[in-house]
Short mmCIF file of C-alpha atoms in Angstrom, two decimals:
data_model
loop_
_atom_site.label_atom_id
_atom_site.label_comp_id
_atom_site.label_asym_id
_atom_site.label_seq_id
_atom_site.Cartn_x
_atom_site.Cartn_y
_atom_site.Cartn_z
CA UNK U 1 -7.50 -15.32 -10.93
CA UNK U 2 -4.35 -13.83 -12.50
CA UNK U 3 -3.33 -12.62 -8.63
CA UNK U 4 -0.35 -12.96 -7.06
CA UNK U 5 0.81 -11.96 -3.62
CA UNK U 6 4.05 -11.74 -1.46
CA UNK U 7 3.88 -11.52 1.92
CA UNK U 8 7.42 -10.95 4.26
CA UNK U 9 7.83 -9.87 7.75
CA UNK U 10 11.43 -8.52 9.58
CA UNK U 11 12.01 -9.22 12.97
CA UNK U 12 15.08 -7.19 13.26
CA UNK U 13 13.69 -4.38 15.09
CA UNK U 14 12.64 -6.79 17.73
CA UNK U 15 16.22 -7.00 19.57
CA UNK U 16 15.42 -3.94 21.08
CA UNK U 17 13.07 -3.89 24.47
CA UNK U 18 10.99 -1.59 23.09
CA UNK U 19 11.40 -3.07 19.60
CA UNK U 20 9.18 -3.38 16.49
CA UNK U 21 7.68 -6.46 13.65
CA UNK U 22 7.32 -4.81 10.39
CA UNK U 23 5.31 -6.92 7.70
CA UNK U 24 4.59 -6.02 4.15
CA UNK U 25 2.30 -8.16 1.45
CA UNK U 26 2.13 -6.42 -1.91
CA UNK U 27 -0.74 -7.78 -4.05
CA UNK U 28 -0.57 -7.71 -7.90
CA UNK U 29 -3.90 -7.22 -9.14
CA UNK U 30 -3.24 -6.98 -12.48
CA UNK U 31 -0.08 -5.67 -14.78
CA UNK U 32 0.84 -2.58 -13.79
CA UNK U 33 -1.30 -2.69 -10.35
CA UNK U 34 -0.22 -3.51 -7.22
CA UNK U 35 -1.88 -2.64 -4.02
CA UNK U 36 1.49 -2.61 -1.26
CA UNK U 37 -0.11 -3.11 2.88
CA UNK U 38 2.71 -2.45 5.01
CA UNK U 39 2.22 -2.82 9.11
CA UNK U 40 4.13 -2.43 12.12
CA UNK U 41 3.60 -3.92 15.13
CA UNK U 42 4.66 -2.77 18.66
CA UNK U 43 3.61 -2.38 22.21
CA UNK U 44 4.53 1.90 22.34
CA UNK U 45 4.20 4.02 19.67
CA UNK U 46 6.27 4.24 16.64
CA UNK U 47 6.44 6.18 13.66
CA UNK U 48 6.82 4.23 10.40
CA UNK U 49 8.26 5.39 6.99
CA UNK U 50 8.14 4.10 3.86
CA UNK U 51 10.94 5.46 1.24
CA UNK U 52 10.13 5.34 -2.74
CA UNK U 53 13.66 6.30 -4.74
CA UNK U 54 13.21 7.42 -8.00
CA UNK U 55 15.38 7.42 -11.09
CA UNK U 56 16.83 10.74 -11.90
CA UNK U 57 16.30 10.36 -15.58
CA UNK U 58 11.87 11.52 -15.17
CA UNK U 59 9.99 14.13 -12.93
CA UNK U 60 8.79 13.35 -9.78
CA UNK U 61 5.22 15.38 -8.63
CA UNK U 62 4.26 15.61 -5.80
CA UNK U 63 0.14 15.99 -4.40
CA UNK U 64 -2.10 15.43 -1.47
CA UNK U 65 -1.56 12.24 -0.57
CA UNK U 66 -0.34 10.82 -3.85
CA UNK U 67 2.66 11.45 -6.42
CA UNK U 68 3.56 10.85 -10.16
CA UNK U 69 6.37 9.73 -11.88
CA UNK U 70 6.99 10.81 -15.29
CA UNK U 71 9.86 9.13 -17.70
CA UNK U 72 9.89 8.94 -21.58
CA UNK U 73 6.58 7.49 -22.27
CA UNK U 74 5.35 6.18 -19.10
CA UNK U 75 3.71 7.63 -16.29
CA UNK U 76 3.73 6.17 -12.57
CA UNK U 77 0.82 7.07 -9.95
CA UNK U 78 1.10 6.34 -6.43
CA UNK U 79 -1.76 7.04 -3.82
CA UNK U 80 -1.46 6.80 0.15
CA UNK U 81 -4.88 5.42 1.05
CA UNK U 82 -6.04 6.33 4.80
CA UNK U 83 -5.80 8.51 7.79
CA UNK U 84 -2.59 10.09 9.12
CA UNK U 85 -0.27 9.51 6.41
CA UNK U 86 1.76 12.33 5.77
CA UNK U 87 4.77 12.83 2.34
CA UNK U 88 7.58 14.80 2.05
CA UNK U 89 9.94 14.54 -0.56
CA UNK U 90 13.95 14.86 -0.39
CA UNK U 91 17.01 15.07 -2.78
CA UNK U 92 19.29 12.22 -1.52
CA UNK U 93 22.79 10.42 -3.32
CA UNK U 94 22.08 8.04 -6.25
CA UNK U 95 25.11 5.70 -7.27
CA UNK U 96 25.34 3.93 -10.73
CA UNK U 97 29.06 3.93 -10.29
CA UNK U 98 31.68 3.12 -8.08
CA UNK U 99 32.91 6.26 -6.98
CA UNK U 100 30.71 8.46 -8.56
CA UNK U 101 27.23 9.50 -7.00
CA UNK U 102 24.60 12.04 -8.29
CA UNK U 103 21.31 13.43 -6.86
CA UNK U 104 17.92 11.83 -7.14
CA UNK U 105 14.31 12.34 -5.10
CA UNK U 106 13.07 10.39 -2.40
CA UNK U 107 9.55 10.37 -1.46
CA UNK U 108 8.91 9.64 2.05
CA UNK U 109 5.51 8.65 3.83
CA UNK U 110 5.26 8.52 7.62
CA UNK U 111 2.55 7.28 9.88
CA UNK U 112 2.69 7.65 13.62
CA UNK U 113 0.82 4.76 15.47
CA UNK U 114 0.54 2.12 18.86
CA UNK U 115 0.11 -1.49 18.85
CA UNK U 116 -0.35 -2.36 14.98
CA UNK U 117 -0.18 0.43 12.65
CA UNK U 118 -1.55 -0.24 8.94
CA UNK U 119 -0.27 1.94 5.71
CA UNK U 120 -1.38 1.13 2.67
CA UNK U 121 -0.08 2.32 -0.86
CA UNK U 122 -1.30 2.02 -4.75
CA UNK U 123 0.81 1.63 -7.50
CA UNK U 124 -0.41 2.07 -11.10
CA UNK U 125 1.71 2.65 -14.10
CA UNK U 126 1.18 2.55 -17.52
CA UNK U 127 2.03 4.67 -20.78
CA UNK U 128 1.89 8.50 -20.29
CA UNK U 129 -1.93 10.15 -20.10
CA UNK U 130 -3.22 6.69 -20.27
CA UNK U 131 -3.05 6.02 -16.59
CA UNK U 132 -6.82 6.29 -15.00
CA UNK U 133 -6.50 5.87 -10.54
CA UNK U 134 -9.21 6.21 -8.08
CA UNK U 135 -8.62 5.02 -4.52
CA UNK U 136 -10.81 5.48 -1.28
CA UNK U 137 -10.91 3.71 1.87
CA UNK U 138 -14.00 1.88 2.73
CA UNK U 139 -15.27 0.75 6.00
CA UNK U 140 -15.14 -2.85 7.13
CA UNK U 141 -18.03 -4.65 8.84
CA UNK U 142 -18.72 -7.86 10.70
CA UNK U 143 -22.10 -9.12 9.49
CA UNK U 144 -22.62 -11.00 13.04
CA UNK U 145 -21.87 -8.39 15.33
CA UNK U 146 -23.32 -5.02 13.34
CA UNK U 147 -20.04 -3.69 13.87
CA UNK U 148 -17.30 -1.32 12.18
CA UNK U 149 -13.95 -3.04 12.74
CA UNK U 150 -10.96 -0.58 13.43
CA UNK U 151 -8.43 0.20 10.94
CA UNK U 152 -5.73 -2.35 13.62
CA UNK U 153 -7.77 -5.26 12.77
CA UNK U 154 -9.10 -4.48 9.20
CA UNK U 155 -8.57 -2.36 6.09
CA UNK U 156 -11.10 -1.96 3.22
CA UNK U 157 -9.84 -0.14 0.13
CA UNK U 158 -11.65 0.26 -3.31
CA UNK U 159 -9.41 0.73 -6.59
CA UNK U 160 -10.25 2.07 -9.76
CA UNK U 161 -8.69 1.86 -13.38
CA UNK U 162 -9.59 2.56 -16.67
CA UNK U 163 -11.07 -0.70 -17.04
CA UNK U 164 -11.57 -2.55 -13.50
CA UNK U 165 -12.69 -1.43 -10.12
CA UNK U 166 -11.43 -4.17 -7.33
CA UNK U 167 -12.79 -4.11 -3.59
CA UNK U 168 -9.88 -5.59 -1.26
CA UNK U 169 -10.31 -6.51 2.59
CA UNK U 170 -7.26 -6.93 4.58
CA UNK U 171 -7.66 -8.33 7.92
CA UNK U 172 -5.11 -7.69 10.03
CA UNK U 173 -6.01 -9.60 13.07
CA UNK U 174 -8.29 -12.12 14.05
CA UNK U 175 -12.08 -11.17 15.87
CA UNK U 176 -12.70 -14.56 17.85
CA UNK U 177 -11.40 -17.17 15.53
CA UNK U 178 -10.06 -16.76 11.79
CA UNK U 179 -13.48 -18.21 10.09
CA UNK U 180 -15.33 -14.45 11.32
CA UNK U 181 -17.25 -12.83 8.20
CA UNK U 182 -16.24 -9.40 6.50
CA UNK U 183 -17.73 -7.32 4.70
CA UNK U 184 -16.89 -4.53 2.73
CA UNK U 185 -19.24 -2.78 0.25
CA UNK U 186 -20.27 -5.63 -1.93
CA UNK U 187 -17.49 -7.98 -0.64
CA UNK U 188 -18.11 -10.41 1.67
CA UNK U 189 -16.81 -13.03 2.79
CA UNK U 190 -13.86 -15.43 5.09
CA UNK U 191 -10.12 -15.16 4.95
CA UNK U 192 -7.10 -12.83 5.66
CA UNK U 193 -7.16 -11.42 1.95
CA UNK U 194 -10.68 -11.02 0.05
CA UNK U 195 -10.48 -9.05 -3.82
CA UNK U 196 -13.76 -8.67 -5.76
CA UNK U 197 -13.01 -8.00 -9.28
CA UNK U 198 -16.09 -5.33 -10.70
CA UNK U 199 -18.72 -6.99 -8.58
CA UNK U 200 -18.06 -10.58 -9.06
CA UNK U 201 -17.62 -12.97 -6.19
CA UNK U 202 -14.60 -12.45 -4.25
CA UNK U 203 -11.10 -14.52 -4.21
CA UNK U 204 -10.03 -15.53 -1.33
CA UNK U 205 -6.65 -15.68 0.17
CA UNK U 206 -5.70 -17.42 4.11
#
């Protein structure tokens, strides 16, 4: 399928009582597209923050929930997909040298959330003005039960390029055993990760 995924969790956070697991799988789609699912897990709330440092040789622009990264002749877009994500950016100490530091921006994106708490993130880049990105977030059903799932135990996002429009379901927990059907717009179908390529069947990952 020309996919490839990396999936990592940190338990570091957990040595404290009221402690946090943070997880992140980053899915390449396709060059220059990657789809980045970060969650934190935790029995009070939290708020979660995901940093993006940028060189300080382009332009950094900032927008409702998305931001651009212009350098020579390529072009970087980034969109925050779902509720309750909020950016701010920041000027914070780059180092290319010992002893020597300089400034460079820092995009940060925060979420505020109980139990498990999804973010998810798009990443696109390509030469400048050629870079086409359309996210949304799409509800998730289970075909048995009628029902929407919440966004704690699944996420449906659709992406669109240029070229290719993908539908991705991300199930973050189990319903009552791991074999439960999801659907998502056209995609349907059993596993942890499920990516429909412009309509086709999905693939399907766990």
């Amino acid at each position: 399928s020309g996919i490839t995924i990396l999936s990592g969790g940190h338990t570091g956070y957990l040595q404290e009582g009221d402690g946090a697991y943070v997880e992140r799988r980053i899915l390449r789609l396709e060059d220059g597209l990657y789809l980045l699912s970060d969650t934190g897990t935790a029995p009070g709330e939290h708020t979660y923050s995901e940093l993006f440092h940028f060189n300080n040789r382009g332009e950094v622009k900032l927008e409702e929930n998305a931001f651009i990264y212009l350098v020579g002749h390529a072009e970087s877009k980034i969109h925050f997909v779902g509720e309750g994500i909020t950016l701010s950016s920041s000027v914070q100490k780059l180092s290319r040298y010992y002893n020597a530091w300089e400034d460079h921006t820092v995009i940060s994106a925060f979420k505020t959330g109980a139990g498990l708490c999804p973010m998810l993130a798009v990443l696109c880049g390509g030469e400048r003005d050629t870079v086409h990105l359309k996210t949304r977030l799409i509800p998730v059903e289970n075909p048995v039960s009628g029902k929407i799932l919440p966004e704690h135990m699944a996420q449906g996002v659709e992406i669109q390029t240029a070229q290719h429009t993908y539908v991705i379901i991300l199930r973050h927990q189990d319903l009552i055993n791991p074999a439960d059907l999801l659907r998502a717009e056209g995609c349907m179908g059993m596993g942890r990760i499920l990516i429909a390529k412009d309509g086709a069947n999905p693939v399907v990952f766990g």
